[in-house]
Amino acid sequence: MINYFPEEVLWHVFSFLTSHPDRNAASLVCKSWYNVERFSRGKVFIGNCYAISPERMISRFPRVRSLTLKGKPHFADFNLIPQDWGGNVYPWIVAMAKGSTNLEELRLKRMVVSDESLELLAKSFPNFKSLVLVSCEGFTTDGLAAIASNCRFLRELDLQENEVEDRRGQWLSCFPDSCTSLSSLNFACLKGEVNVAALERLVARCRNLKSLRLNHAVPPDALQKILAQAPQLVDLGADSFVHDPESETYNKLKNVMQKCSSIRSLSGFLDVNARCLPSIYPICINLTSLNLSYAPGIYSKELVKLIHKCKKLQRLWILDTIGDKGLGVVASTCKELQELRVFPSDLHVVGNVAVTEEGLVAISAGCPNLNSLLYFCQQMTNAALITVAKNCPNFIRFRLCTLNPTIPDAVTMQPLDEGFGAIVQSCKGLKRLSVSGLLTDQVFLYIGMYAEQLEMLSIAFAGDSDKGMLYVLNGCKKLKKLEIRDSPFGNMALLADTGKYETMRSLWMSSCGVTFGGCKTLAEKMPRLNVEIINEGDEMEGRPDDRQKVEKMYLYRTLVGPRKDAPDFVWTL
Amino acid sequence: MEGYSRKDEGCPQLLDLIPKEKEWLTKSAEEKQTRNGSSEEKQLELRLGPPNGDWTIKNKNISREKDHESLLPFGYFSPWSSSSGYQVKSQKQTTPFLQAHGQLKESSQPNPAKTAVPNSSSSSSAQKRTAPTPVVGWPPIRSFRKNLANGSSSKPVSESQNAVGSKISSEKPIENSPKNLLVKINMDGVPIGRKVDLKEHDSYEKLSFAVDELFRGLLAAQSNFSAGGIKNDEDGGKAITGLLDGSGEYTLVYEDNEGDRLLIGDVPWHMFVSSVKRLRVLKSSELPTLCRGRKHGKRSLDTSPK
C-alpha cells in the first residue's frame, strides 16, 4: 500500500515530524520515505561536526534552512583540550555558500568561528535570521559588525559564554536604521564597551524585541532608559546594576521595572549592590527563570529575600552561597521548580561548607517537578541520594559534583554507589548523568542495569576495574556520549565490544588505563571510527610504545574518515 | 515531562530503607535486613550479575551476603582492589579517602603530566594558595565561573557610591585567571585612594608594611599642605605603624564580600584574601568600641544595615 501513497501526502504528513529522532526513523523505512524526508527536512542537527562532511550534508538535505553543529568534546569546557584542536565552522559556511543553501539559522556549540566565517555568513545568505553561538571562540567584534551590517532580516543574535576578542569597534552601531526585526539580542559575554546611544536607538526601533542580555559595559542609567523603551521584554540580562539605593538612577529603575510586567526570565547581576535588589521585586512574582550564578555579590540573606518572592520559578541557577538554609527557602517557595543549578562560589576557602546533601534533600522534598539538576556540593551521603531518588523520580538530567572528586559518604564513609544506584533505579527517564565522589565498580553495575534511557554519562575518578566500564557499555543501550577521566579502565574494557562505538556519538577517555596498543587495535578493527589521540607531551619523536598509556583519547563514529584539519598534536590512528 | 512518576508500590525497596522524616541518619542495619525478605521485592532488588540476565546462580550468594552487617549489601567488590593493576598517577583513586583528603588540603603542585594544558586560562590551581582541589579541570566548571569563584575582589559590592563601569572595567572577573588581586584602599583624611595587590604579600605584616609605603608620602604631603609647608621628617613622612594591633594612630580594617567591616588579622591570610573586597585605613580614635562577641569568628565593627 505504501507504494501507492502519493508523495504529496507523505510530504504533508512529514511536515508534522519535528524531532530529529522521528525524522531519522522515518527516513529508514524505505527509499521513498527517505527521499521525501530528505527533501522536506529544514532543520538539521549534527552532534559532531566531524561525523559527516558539509558537502554530504548539503547533498542529502538540499533544503536545509537551519543547521545546528557541535564541535569540541564536552571536556573542552574544563580546559582538557588544547587550543587549535579543531571544530572550525568555516568549511561548513563555504560549502553552504557554494551550494546556494537558503540558510536562515545557524546554531553552533564549542566551535571555532573566525571573523572570516562570520563575514562570509553575513554576505552569503540573504534570508539569514538567527545566529546562536554557545561556548565558541575565534572571532572578534569585527565579525559581529559584519553580521549586524549585512543581515537585513536578522532576528536573533545570541552569544552565550563565548570568548570574543573585543576590537573596541562600533559593532552595535553597524545595525542599520532599517533594522527593526530583532527579537533577541544577547551580548552579555562581551567584555568591551558598546555604543550605548546606538543600543538605545536599536532597542527603541525593534518593537519585537523580547530577549535582551546586556554586558557589563552598559551602565545602570542606560539600562533604565532601555527598559523604558522596551516594556515588552520577556527575558532580561543586566550585568551592571545599580549601586546606590539613594540615587536618582535607582528610583528611575524601580519605576521602570514596575512597568516591565512581561519579564519572565532574569539574569546577570555580575555587579550589583544587594541593597538595590528591591527594585526588581515587582517582577519577581512572574519570573519563571532566574540566573544569579554570576552574581557573587549577592549574599545569602538578600538572595533568600528575593527568592521568597519568586513563587513561579521553574528554573533557578545560583551560587552555593545560598546555603542549605537558602535551598530550604527555595524548596518551600518554588513549588514549580523544574531545573536547579547550584554552582560553587569559592574554591579556596578550606572547609567552605556552602551546600551539602541537606540542601538537596530539602529541594527534592519541596519540588516534586524537579527534572534537571546540576549540583556542586561539599559533601553527599547515600541516604540523601536515596531520599532524593524517592522524592523526585522524574529526573531527566542529574549531575552531581562533589568538590572533592573522591569524597565518600560523609556519614558512613562508604562509597556513594548506593545513592547513585537509587537515582538510576528510580528515574526511569534519566537521559544524562554525571557521577562523583568515591565510587566503585558497583555504581556502574547499577547504571548498566537500570539506566535504560541514558544518553550521556560523565565519569571522573571512579571505578576499580574494567568491569565498571563494561557494565555501562553492555547495559546502557541508548548511550550516545561517554566521557571518562582519571578512572582505571583499560584496554580490556575498551576492546570488549567495539561495535558499540558505532551506536554512539563519541567516547572520551583521559588519564585512564588504555594504551597506544589498545587504541591502535580498536582503530584497525573499526574503520568507521576516528580514534584520535591528543599528545601534549614532549615525546613527539616517533610513535610511542604500544604499552604506553594514552593521556587523552577521543573517538567518534564518522562517515568521512580521518579529519583533514587535525593539528600536529592530534594523531588519528 | 515524561510521566514516569510511579507511586510507592513501584519504588524499589532500597528507597523504603529511608523513613520519611529526617531520622534517616540513624537507621540501623538490622532494620534494613528484615525488609528484604518478601518475594515481591526480589525482582526489584539490586543484584549481582550481568545486566542481560542470568540471575539464577547469584541468588544464593545474595542471601548469604545479606547476613553480613554491611551498608553495601553486595559487598562483592572491595573498593580497594585494583584488578587491572592500574595505578593512578596521583594515587587518589586507590588510596583511602583520608589520604586523598590530606593530599587535597595541601597546596600541592599538580602532577606534571596533568599540567600540559597550554591555555593560560587553565584551571590548574597550582598558583592558588590552599586550593582544595589541585586537579586540572576539577571541579568541572567553565573558566568564566572559575574566575568568579576565585574570590576576585575587584567588584565594588560595598555600599559606597561608585561610578559604574569605568572603575572596574580593568578587572572584570570574567577575564582569565587573575594574576593579581588588586583591592582598593582608602585612608581617612586622604581623598585619593590607592590600590594594593594582595597577591604580592603573604602575611598581614607585609600588608601593613605595604600600606605604610603607599600612604606615608600622601599623608605627609597633605599635612604639609595644611600646615603651610612645614615638613615632618626629612625622609618625606612619618611612618604609619601599629595598623594591625590598634596601637598606632591608624588601624587597618577591611570590607568583606558580605559588606561587613572587619578588623584585619582574625582569620588566616588566605581566608582573608578570598573574602576581602576593599581595605580602609581608619583613624584609631574614631573606631567604635570593639564588641567582644564573636560572629563566625569575626569581630564586627559596625552593624551595617543589611
mmCIF file of C-alpha atoms in Angstrom, chain A residues 260-534:
data_model
loop_
_atom_site.group_PDB
_atom_site.id
_atom_site.type_symbol
_atom_site.label_atom_id
_atom_site.label_comp_id
_atom_site.label_asym_id
_atom_site.label_seq_id
_atom_site.Cartn_x
_atom_site.Cartn_y
_atom_site.Cartn_z
ATOM 1 C CA CYS A 260 8.022 45.567 32.724
ATOM 2 C CA SER A 261 5.296 43.164 33.554
ATOM 3 C CA SER A 262 6.202 40.751 30.777
ATOM 4 C CA ILE A 263 9.603 39.801 32.100
ATOM 5 C CA ARG A 264 9.702 36.102 32.875
ATOM 6 C CA SER A 265 13.404 35.499 32.844
ATOM 7 C CA LEU A 266 16.184 37.403 34.552
ATOM 8 C CA SER A 267 19.944 37.003 34.579
ATOM 9 C CA GLY A 268 23.209 38.855 35.035
ATOM 10 C CA PHE A 269 23.852 40.913 38.153
ATOM 11 C CA LEU A 270 27.559 40.457 37.904
ATOM 12 C CA ASP A 271 27.941 43.759 39.567
ATOM 13 C CA VAL A 272 25.203 44.736 41.938
ATOM 14 C CA ASN A 273 24.699 46.154 45.347
ATOM 15 C CA ALA A 274 22.348 43.831 47.118
ATOM 16 C CA ARG A 275 20.520 46.757 48.631
ATOM 17 C CA CYS A 276 19.328 47.682 45.192
ATOM 18 C CA LEU A 277 17.625 44.387 44.589
ATOM 19 C CA PRO A 278 14.248 45.551 45.847
ATOM 20 C CA SER A 279 13.928 47.335 42.535
ATOM 21 C CA ILE A 280 13.252 44.016 40.878
ATOM 22 C CA TYR A 281 10.799 42.765 43.455
ATOM 23 C CA PRO A 282 7.805 43.819 41.335
ATOM 24 C CA ILE A 283 8.699 41.414 38.577
ATOM 25 C CA CYS A 284 9.673 38.533 40.804
ATOM 26 C CA ILE A 285 6.198 37.210 41.106
ATOM 27 C CA ASN A 286 6.082 36.453 37.403
ATOM 28 C CA LEU A 287 9.566 35.088 36.989
ATOM 29 C CA THR A 288 9.899 31.580 35.676
ATOM 30 C CA SER A 289 13.626 31.668 35.168
ATOM 31 C CA LEU A 290 16.285 33.283 37.324
ATOM 32 C CA ASN A 291 20.015 33.075 36.808
ATOM 33 C CA LEU A 292 22.084 34.535 39.598
ATOM 34 C CA SER A 293 25.016 32.252 39.099
ATOM 35 C CA TYR A 294 27.226 35.114 38.015
ATOM 36 C CA ALA A 295 26.335 37.255 40.945
ATOM 37 C CA PRO A 296 28.727 36.608 43.778
ATOM 38 C CA GLY A 297 27.879 39.994 45.175
ATOM 39 C CA ILE A 298 24.502 38.961 46.426
ATOM 40 C CA TYR A 299 24.910 37.335 49.743
ATOM 41 C CA SER A 300 22.669 34.795 51.262
ATOM 42 C CA LYS A 301 20.177 36.970 53.117
ATOM 43 C CA GLU A 302 19.324 39.123 50.159
ATOM 44 C CA LEU A 303 19.170 36.124 47.923
ATOM 45 C CA VAL A 304 16.658 34.491 50.181
ATOM 46 C CA LYS A 305 14.522 37.615 50.322
ATOM 47 C CA LEU A 306 14.497 37.704 46.571
ATOM 48 C CA ILE A 307 13.615 34.089 46.127
ATOM 49 C CA HIS A 308 10.802 34.375 48.588
ATOM 50 C CA LYS A 309 9.012 36.446 46.025
ATOM 51 C CA CYS A 310 9.599 34.135 43.095
ATOM 52 C CA LYS A 311 6.833 31.666 43.560
ATOM 53 C CA LYS A 312 6.505 30.698 39.936
ATOM 54 C CA LEU A 313 10.113 29.864 39.336
ATOM 55 C CA GLN A 314 10.746 26.915 37.086
ATOM 56 C CA ARG A 315 14.415 27.360 36.504
ATOM 57 C CA LEU A 316 16.942 28.617 39.044
ATOM 58 C CA TRP A 317 20.679 28.951 38.638
ATOM 59 C CA ILE A 318 22.524 30.158 41.734
ATOM 60 C CA LEU A 319 25.770 30.067 43.620
ATOM 61 C CA ASP A 320 26.274 27.885 46.622
ATOM 62 C CA THR A 321 26.391 30.962 48.810
ATOM 63 C CA ILE A 322 22.692 30.379 49.099
ATOM 64 C CA GLY A 323 23.475 27.635 51.575
ATOM 65 C CA ASP A 324 21.371 24.728 52.705
ATOM 66 C CA LYS A 325 19.025 27.038 54.523
ATOM 67 C CA GLY A 326 18.534 29.111 51.429
ATOM 68 C CA LEU A 327 17.758 25.986 49.481
ATOM 69 C CA GLY A 328 15.185 25.220 52.096
ATOM 70 C CA VAL A 329 13.543 28.523 51.264
ATOM 71 C CA VAL A 330 13.636 27.627 47.597
ATOM 72 C CA ALA A 331 12.018 24.317 48.411
ATOM 73 C CA SER A 332 9.173 25.920 50.287
ATOM 74 C CA THR A 333 8.646 28.762 47.831
ATOM 75 C CA CYS A 334 9.285 27.451 44.354
ATOM 76 C CA LYS A 335 6.883 24.612 44.052
ATOM 77 C CA GLU A 336 7.026 24.582 40.291
ATOM 78 C CA LEU A 337 10.778 24.283 40.093
ATOM 79 C CA GLN A 338 11.976 22.026 37.314
ATOM 80 C CA GLU A 339 15.605 22.892 36.876
ATOM 81 C CA LEU A 340 18.130 23.765 39.539
ATOM 82 C CA ARG A 341 21.821 24.510 39.156
ATOM 83 C CA VAL A 342 23.971 25.326 42.154
ATOM 84 C CA PHE A 343 27.477 26.461 41.244
ATOM 85 C CA PRO A 344 30.485 26.724 43.550
ATOM 86 C CA SER A 345 31.272 30.232 44.625
ATOM 87 C CA ASP A 346 34.568 29.989 46.384
ATOM 88 C CA LEU A 347 37.035 27.263 45.682
ATOM 89 C CA HIS A 348 39.723 28.449 48.005
ATOM 90 C CA VAL A 349 38.357 28.666 51.453
ATOM 91 C CA VAL A 350 39.148 25.375 53.018
ATOM 92 C CA GLY A 351 36.159 23.924 54.741
ATOM 93 C CA ASN A 352 33.702 26.100 52.951
ATOM 94 C CA VAL A 353 30.573 24.098 53.553
ATOM 95 C CA ALA A 354 28.268 26.062 51.382
ATOM 96 C CA VAL A 355 25.774 23.429 50.338
ATOM 97 C CA THR A 356 25.581 19.851 51.387
ATOM 98 C CA GLU A 357 23.259 16.924 50.995
ATOM 99 C CA GLU A 358 20.764 18.622 53.265
ATOM 100 C CA GLY A 359 20.004 21.334 50.786
ATOM 101 C CA LEU A 360 19.439 18.810 48.050
ATOM 102 C CA VAL A 361 17.141 16.706 50.152
ATOM 103 C CA ALA A 362 15.115 19.768 51.065
ATOM 104 C CA ILE A 363 14.749 20.692 47.428
ATOM 105 C CA SER A 364 13.685 17.197 46.480
ATOM 106 C CA ALA A 365 11.078 17.203 49.172
ATOM 107 C CA GLY A 366 9.655 20.571 48.229
ATOM 108 C CA CYS A 367 9.900 20.478 44.454
ATOM 109 C CA PRO A 368 8.355 17.313 43.071
ATOM 110 C CA ASN A 369 8.580 18.523 39.483
ATOM 111 C CA LEU A 370 12.344 18.739 39.544
ATOM 112 C CA ASN A 371 13.723 17.070 36.455
ATOM 113 C CA SER A 372 17.080 18.680 35.866
ATOM 114 C CA LEU A 373 19.863 19.155 38.378
ATOM 115 C CA LEU A 374 23.439 20.353 38.452
ATOM 116 C CA TYR A 375 24.697 20.429 41.996
ATOM 117 C CA PHE A 376 28.180 21.290 43.230
ATOM 118 C CA CYS A 377 28.469 20.353 46.854
ATOM 119 C CA GLN A 378 30.963 19.888 49.580
ATOM 120 C CA GLN A 379 29.652 16.526 50.651
ATOM 121 C CA MET A 380 26.975 13.965 49.959
ATOM 122 C CA THR A 381 25.508 10.840 51.507
ATOM 123 C CA ASN A 382 23.898 7.728 50.127
ATOM 124 C CA ALA A 383 20.919 8.222 52.355
ATOM 125 C CA ALA A 384 20.328 11.661 50.951
ATOM 126 C CA LEU A 385 20.559 10.447 47.372
ATOM 127 C CA ILE A 386 18.183 7.639 48.121
ATOM 128 C CA THR A 387 15.717 10.114 49.550
ATOM 129 C CA VAL A 388 16.101 12.385 46.560
ATOM 130 C CA ALA A 389 15.508 9.452 44.233
ATOM 131 C CA LYS A 390 12.344 8.610 46.079
ATOM 132 C CA ASN A 391 11.062 12.167 46.101
ATOM 133 C CA CYS A 392 11.909 13.034 42.518
ATOM 134 C CA PRO A 393 11.519 10.139 40.127
ATOM 135 C CA ASN A 394 11.277 12.469 37.158
ATOM 136 C CA PHE A 395 14.885 13.377 36.665
ATOM 137 C CA ILE A 396 15.980 13.652 33.077
ATOM 138 C CA ARG A 397 19.339 15.234 33.885
ATOM 139 C CA PHE A 398 21.131 14.516 37.128
ATOM 140 C CA ARG A 399 24.598 15.894 37.580
ATOM 141 C CA LEU A 400 26.209 15.813 40.941
ATOM 142 C CA CYS A 401 29.668 17.160 41.509
ATOM 143 C CA THR A 402 31.390 16.841 44.825
ATOM 144 C CA LEU A 403 34.151 19.400 45.122
ATOM 145 C CA ASN A 404 36.462 16.685 46.308
ATOM 146 C CA PRO A 405 36.164 14.179 43.473
ATOM 147 C CA THR A 406 36.621 11.060 45.579
ATOM 148 C CA ILE A 407 34.859 12.002 48.758
ATOM 149 C CA PRO A 408 32.886 9.165 50.361
ATOM 150 C CA ASP A 409 29.537 9.255 52.079
ATOM 151 C CA ALA A 410 30.005 11.942 54.705
ATOM 152 C CA VAL A 411 28.328 9.910 57.414
ATOM 153 C CA THR A 412 29.130 6.288 56.704
ATOM 154 C CA MET A 413 32.388 6.805 54.831
ATOM 155 C CA GLN A 414 31.192 4.279 52.280
ATOM 156 C CA PRO A 415 31.279 4.799 48.536
ATOM 157 C CA LEU A 416 28.341 6.616 47.020
ATOM 158 C CA ASP A 417 27.390 3.629 44.863
ATOM 159 C CA GLU A 418 24.080 3.001 46.573
ATOM 160 C CA GLY A 419 22.965 6.562 46.306
ATOM 161 C CA PHE A 420 23.523 6.830 42.591
ATOM 162 C CA GLY A 421 22.121 3.351 42.223
ATOM 163 C CA ALA A 422 18.896 4.565 43.726
ATOM 164 C CA ILE A 423 18.804 7.505 41.357
ATOM 165 C CA VAL A 424 19.100 5.389 38.235
ATOM 166 C CA GLN A 425 16.697 2.846 39.545
ATOM 167 C CA SER A 426 14.036 5.383 40.368
ATOM 168 C CA CYS A 427 14.404 7.809 37.499
ATOM 169 C CA LYS A 428 13.333 5.734 34.553
ATOM 170 C CA GLY A 429 13.572 8.623 32.176
ATOM 171 C CA LEU A 430 17.119 9.634 33.050
ATOM 172 C CA LYS A 431 18.994 10.762 29.972
ATOM 173 C CA ARG A 432 22.026 12.450 31.384
ATOM 174 C CA LEU A 433 24.069 11.537 34.439
ATOM 175 C CA SER A 434 27.281 12.801 35.983
ATOM 176 C CA VAL A 435 28.612 10.960 38.977
ATOM 177 C CA SER A 436 31.246 11.949 41.501
ATOM 178 C CA GLY A 437 32.513 11.066 44.922
ATOM 179 C CA LEU A 438 34.028 7.794 45.967
ATOM 180 C CA LEU A 439 32.641 5.195 43.592
ATOM 181 C CA THR A 440 33.433 1.573 42.903
ATOM 182 C CA ASP A 441 32.507 -0.695 40.013
ATOM 183 C CA GLN A 442 29.228 -1.268 41.785
ATOM 184 C CA VAL A 443 27.748 2.039 40.743
ATOM 185 C CA PHE A 444 28.374 1.146 37.120
ATOM 186 C CA LEU A 445 26.656 -2.156 37.605
ATOM 187 C CA TYR A 446 23.609 -0.248 38.740
ATOM 188 C CA ILE A 447 23.867 2.192 35.890
ATOM 189 C CA GLY A 448 24.137 -0.601 33.356
ATOM 190 C CA MET A 449 21.181 -2.376 34.868
ATOM 191 C CA TYR A 450 18.801 0.479 35.338
ATOM 192 C CA ALA A 451 19.667 3.467 33.239
ATOM 193 C CA GLU A 452 17.870 2.332 30.142
ATOM 194 C CA GLN A 453 17.284 5.749 28.662
ATOM 195 C CA LEU A 454 20.696 7.111 29.484
ATOM 196 C CA GLU A 455 22.275 9.005 26.628
ATOM 197 C CA MET A 456 25.153 10.802 28.244
ATOM 198 C CA LEU A 457 27.346 9.702 31.132
ATOM 199 C CA SER A 458 30.238 11.572 32.725
ATOM 200 C CA ILE A 459 32.659 9.704 34.938
ATOM 201 C CA ALA A 460 35.639 11.020 36.851
ATOM 202 C CA PHE A 461 37.917 9.351 39.412
ATOM 203 C CA ALA A 462 35.563 6.402 39.714
ATOM 204 C CA GLY A 463 35.543 2.621 39.486
ATOM 205 C CA ASP A 464 38.037 -0.072 40.322
ATOM 206 C CA SER A 465 38.460 -2.127 37.192
ATOM 207 C CA ASP A 466 37.481 -2.696 33.582
ATOM 208 C CA LYS A 467 34.271 -4.268 34.825
ATOM 209 C CA GLY A 468 32.911 -0.865 35.628
ATOM 210 C CA MET A 469 33.151 0.400 32.094
ATOM 211 C CA LEU A 470 31.906 -2.900 30.745
ATOM 212 C CA TYR A 471 28.752 -2.739 32.803
ATOM 213 C CA VAL A 472 27.966 0.591 31.249
ATOM 214 C CA LEU A 473 28.786 -0.369 27.683
ATOM 215 C CA ASN A 474 26.795 -3.578 27.960
ATOM 216 C CA GLY A 475 23.848 -2.170 29.780
ATOM 217 C CA CYS A 476 23.080 1.305 28.507
ATOM 218 C CA LYS A 477 21.547 0.611 25.163
ATOM 219 C CA LYS A 478 20.815 4.204 24.329
ATOM 220 C CA LEU A 479 24.181 5.571 25.313
ATOM 221 C CA LYS A 480 25.405 8.250 22.942
ATOM 222 C CA LYS A 481 28.182 10.045 24.738
ATOM 223 C CA LEU A 482 30.528 8.622 27.302
ATOM 224 C CA GLU A 483 33.237 10.740 28.835
ATOM 225 C CA ILE A 484 35.647 9.334 31.360
ATOM 226 C CA ARG A 485 38.628 10.817 33.120
ATOM 227 C CA ASP A 486 41.052 9.512 35.706
ATOM 228 C CA SER A 487 39.442 6.110 36.079
ATOM 229 C CA PRO A 488 41.051 2.676 35.949
ATOM 230 C CA PHE A 489 39.518 1.441 32.723
ATOM 231 C CA GLY A 490 41.887 -0.111 30.260
ATOM 232 C CA ASN A 491 42.176 -1.972 27.015
ATOM 233 C CA MET A 492 40.061 -4.890 28.113
ATOM 234 C CA ALA A 493 37.071 -2.647 28.602
ATOM 235 C CA LEU A 494 37.825 -0.570 25.537
ATOM 236 C CA LEU A 495 38.038 -3.532 23.202
ATOM 237 C CA ALA A 496 35.359 -5.796 24.608
ATOM 238 C CA ASP A 497 32.578 -4.561 22.350
ATOM 239 C CA THR A 498 33.993 -2.459 19.589
ATOM 240 C CA GLY A 499 30.758 -2.421 17.653
ATOM 241 C CA LYS A 500 29.147 -0.493 20.437
ATOM 242 C CA TYR A 501 31.006 2.663 19.482
ATOM 243 C CA GLU A 502 29.269 2.860 16.151
ATOM 244 C CA THR A 503 25.999 3.157 18.002
ATOM 245 C CA MET A 504 27.358 6.085 19.974
ATOM 246 C CA ARG A 505 28.322 9.560 19.027
ATOM 247 C CA SER A 506 31.627 9.641 20.881
ATOM 248 C CA LEU A 507 33.820 8.316 23.665
ATOM 249 C CA TRP A 508 36.343 10.363 25.604
ATOM 250 C CA MET A 509 38.894 8.785 27.882
ATOM 251 C CA SER A 510 41.661 10.690 29.589
ATOM 252 C CA SER A 511 44.112 9.613 32.272
ATOM 253 C CA CYS A 512 42.708 6.118 32.191
ATOM 254 C CA GLY A 513 44.422 2.812 31.576
ATOM 255 C CA VAL A 514 44.101 2.472 27.817
ATOM 256 C CA THR A 515 47.336 2.168 25.913
ATOM 257 C CA PHE A 516 48.502 3.066 22.440
ATOM 258 C CA GLY A 517 48.360 -0.574 21.514
ATOM 259 C CA GLY A 518 44.764 -0.825 22.610
ATOM 260 C CA CYS A 519 43.771 2.256 20.693
ATOM 261 C CA LYS A 520 45.551 1.064 17.584
ATOM 262 C CA THR A 521 43.816 -2.270 17.762
ATOM 263 C CA LEU A 522 40.482 -0.547 18.021
ATOM 264 C CA ALA A 523 41.239 1.771 15.139
ATOM 265 C CA GLU A 524 42.256 -1.136 12.932
ATOM 266 C CA LYS A 525 39.169 -3.085 13.755
ATOM 267 C CA MET A 526 36.715 -0.261 13.248
ATOM 268 C CA PRO A 527 37.379 1.739 10.113
ATOM 269 C CA ARG A 528 34.319 3.858 10.597
ATOM 270 C CA LEU A 529 35.589 5.251 13.839
ATOM 271 C CA ASN A 530 38.119 8.015 14.164
ATOM 272 C CA VAL A 531 40.322 7.166 17.097
ATOM 273 C CA GLU A 532 42.193 10.324 17.953
ATOM 274 C CA ILE A 533 44.986 10.624 20.462
ATOM 275 C CA ILE A 534 45.850 14.010 21.827
#
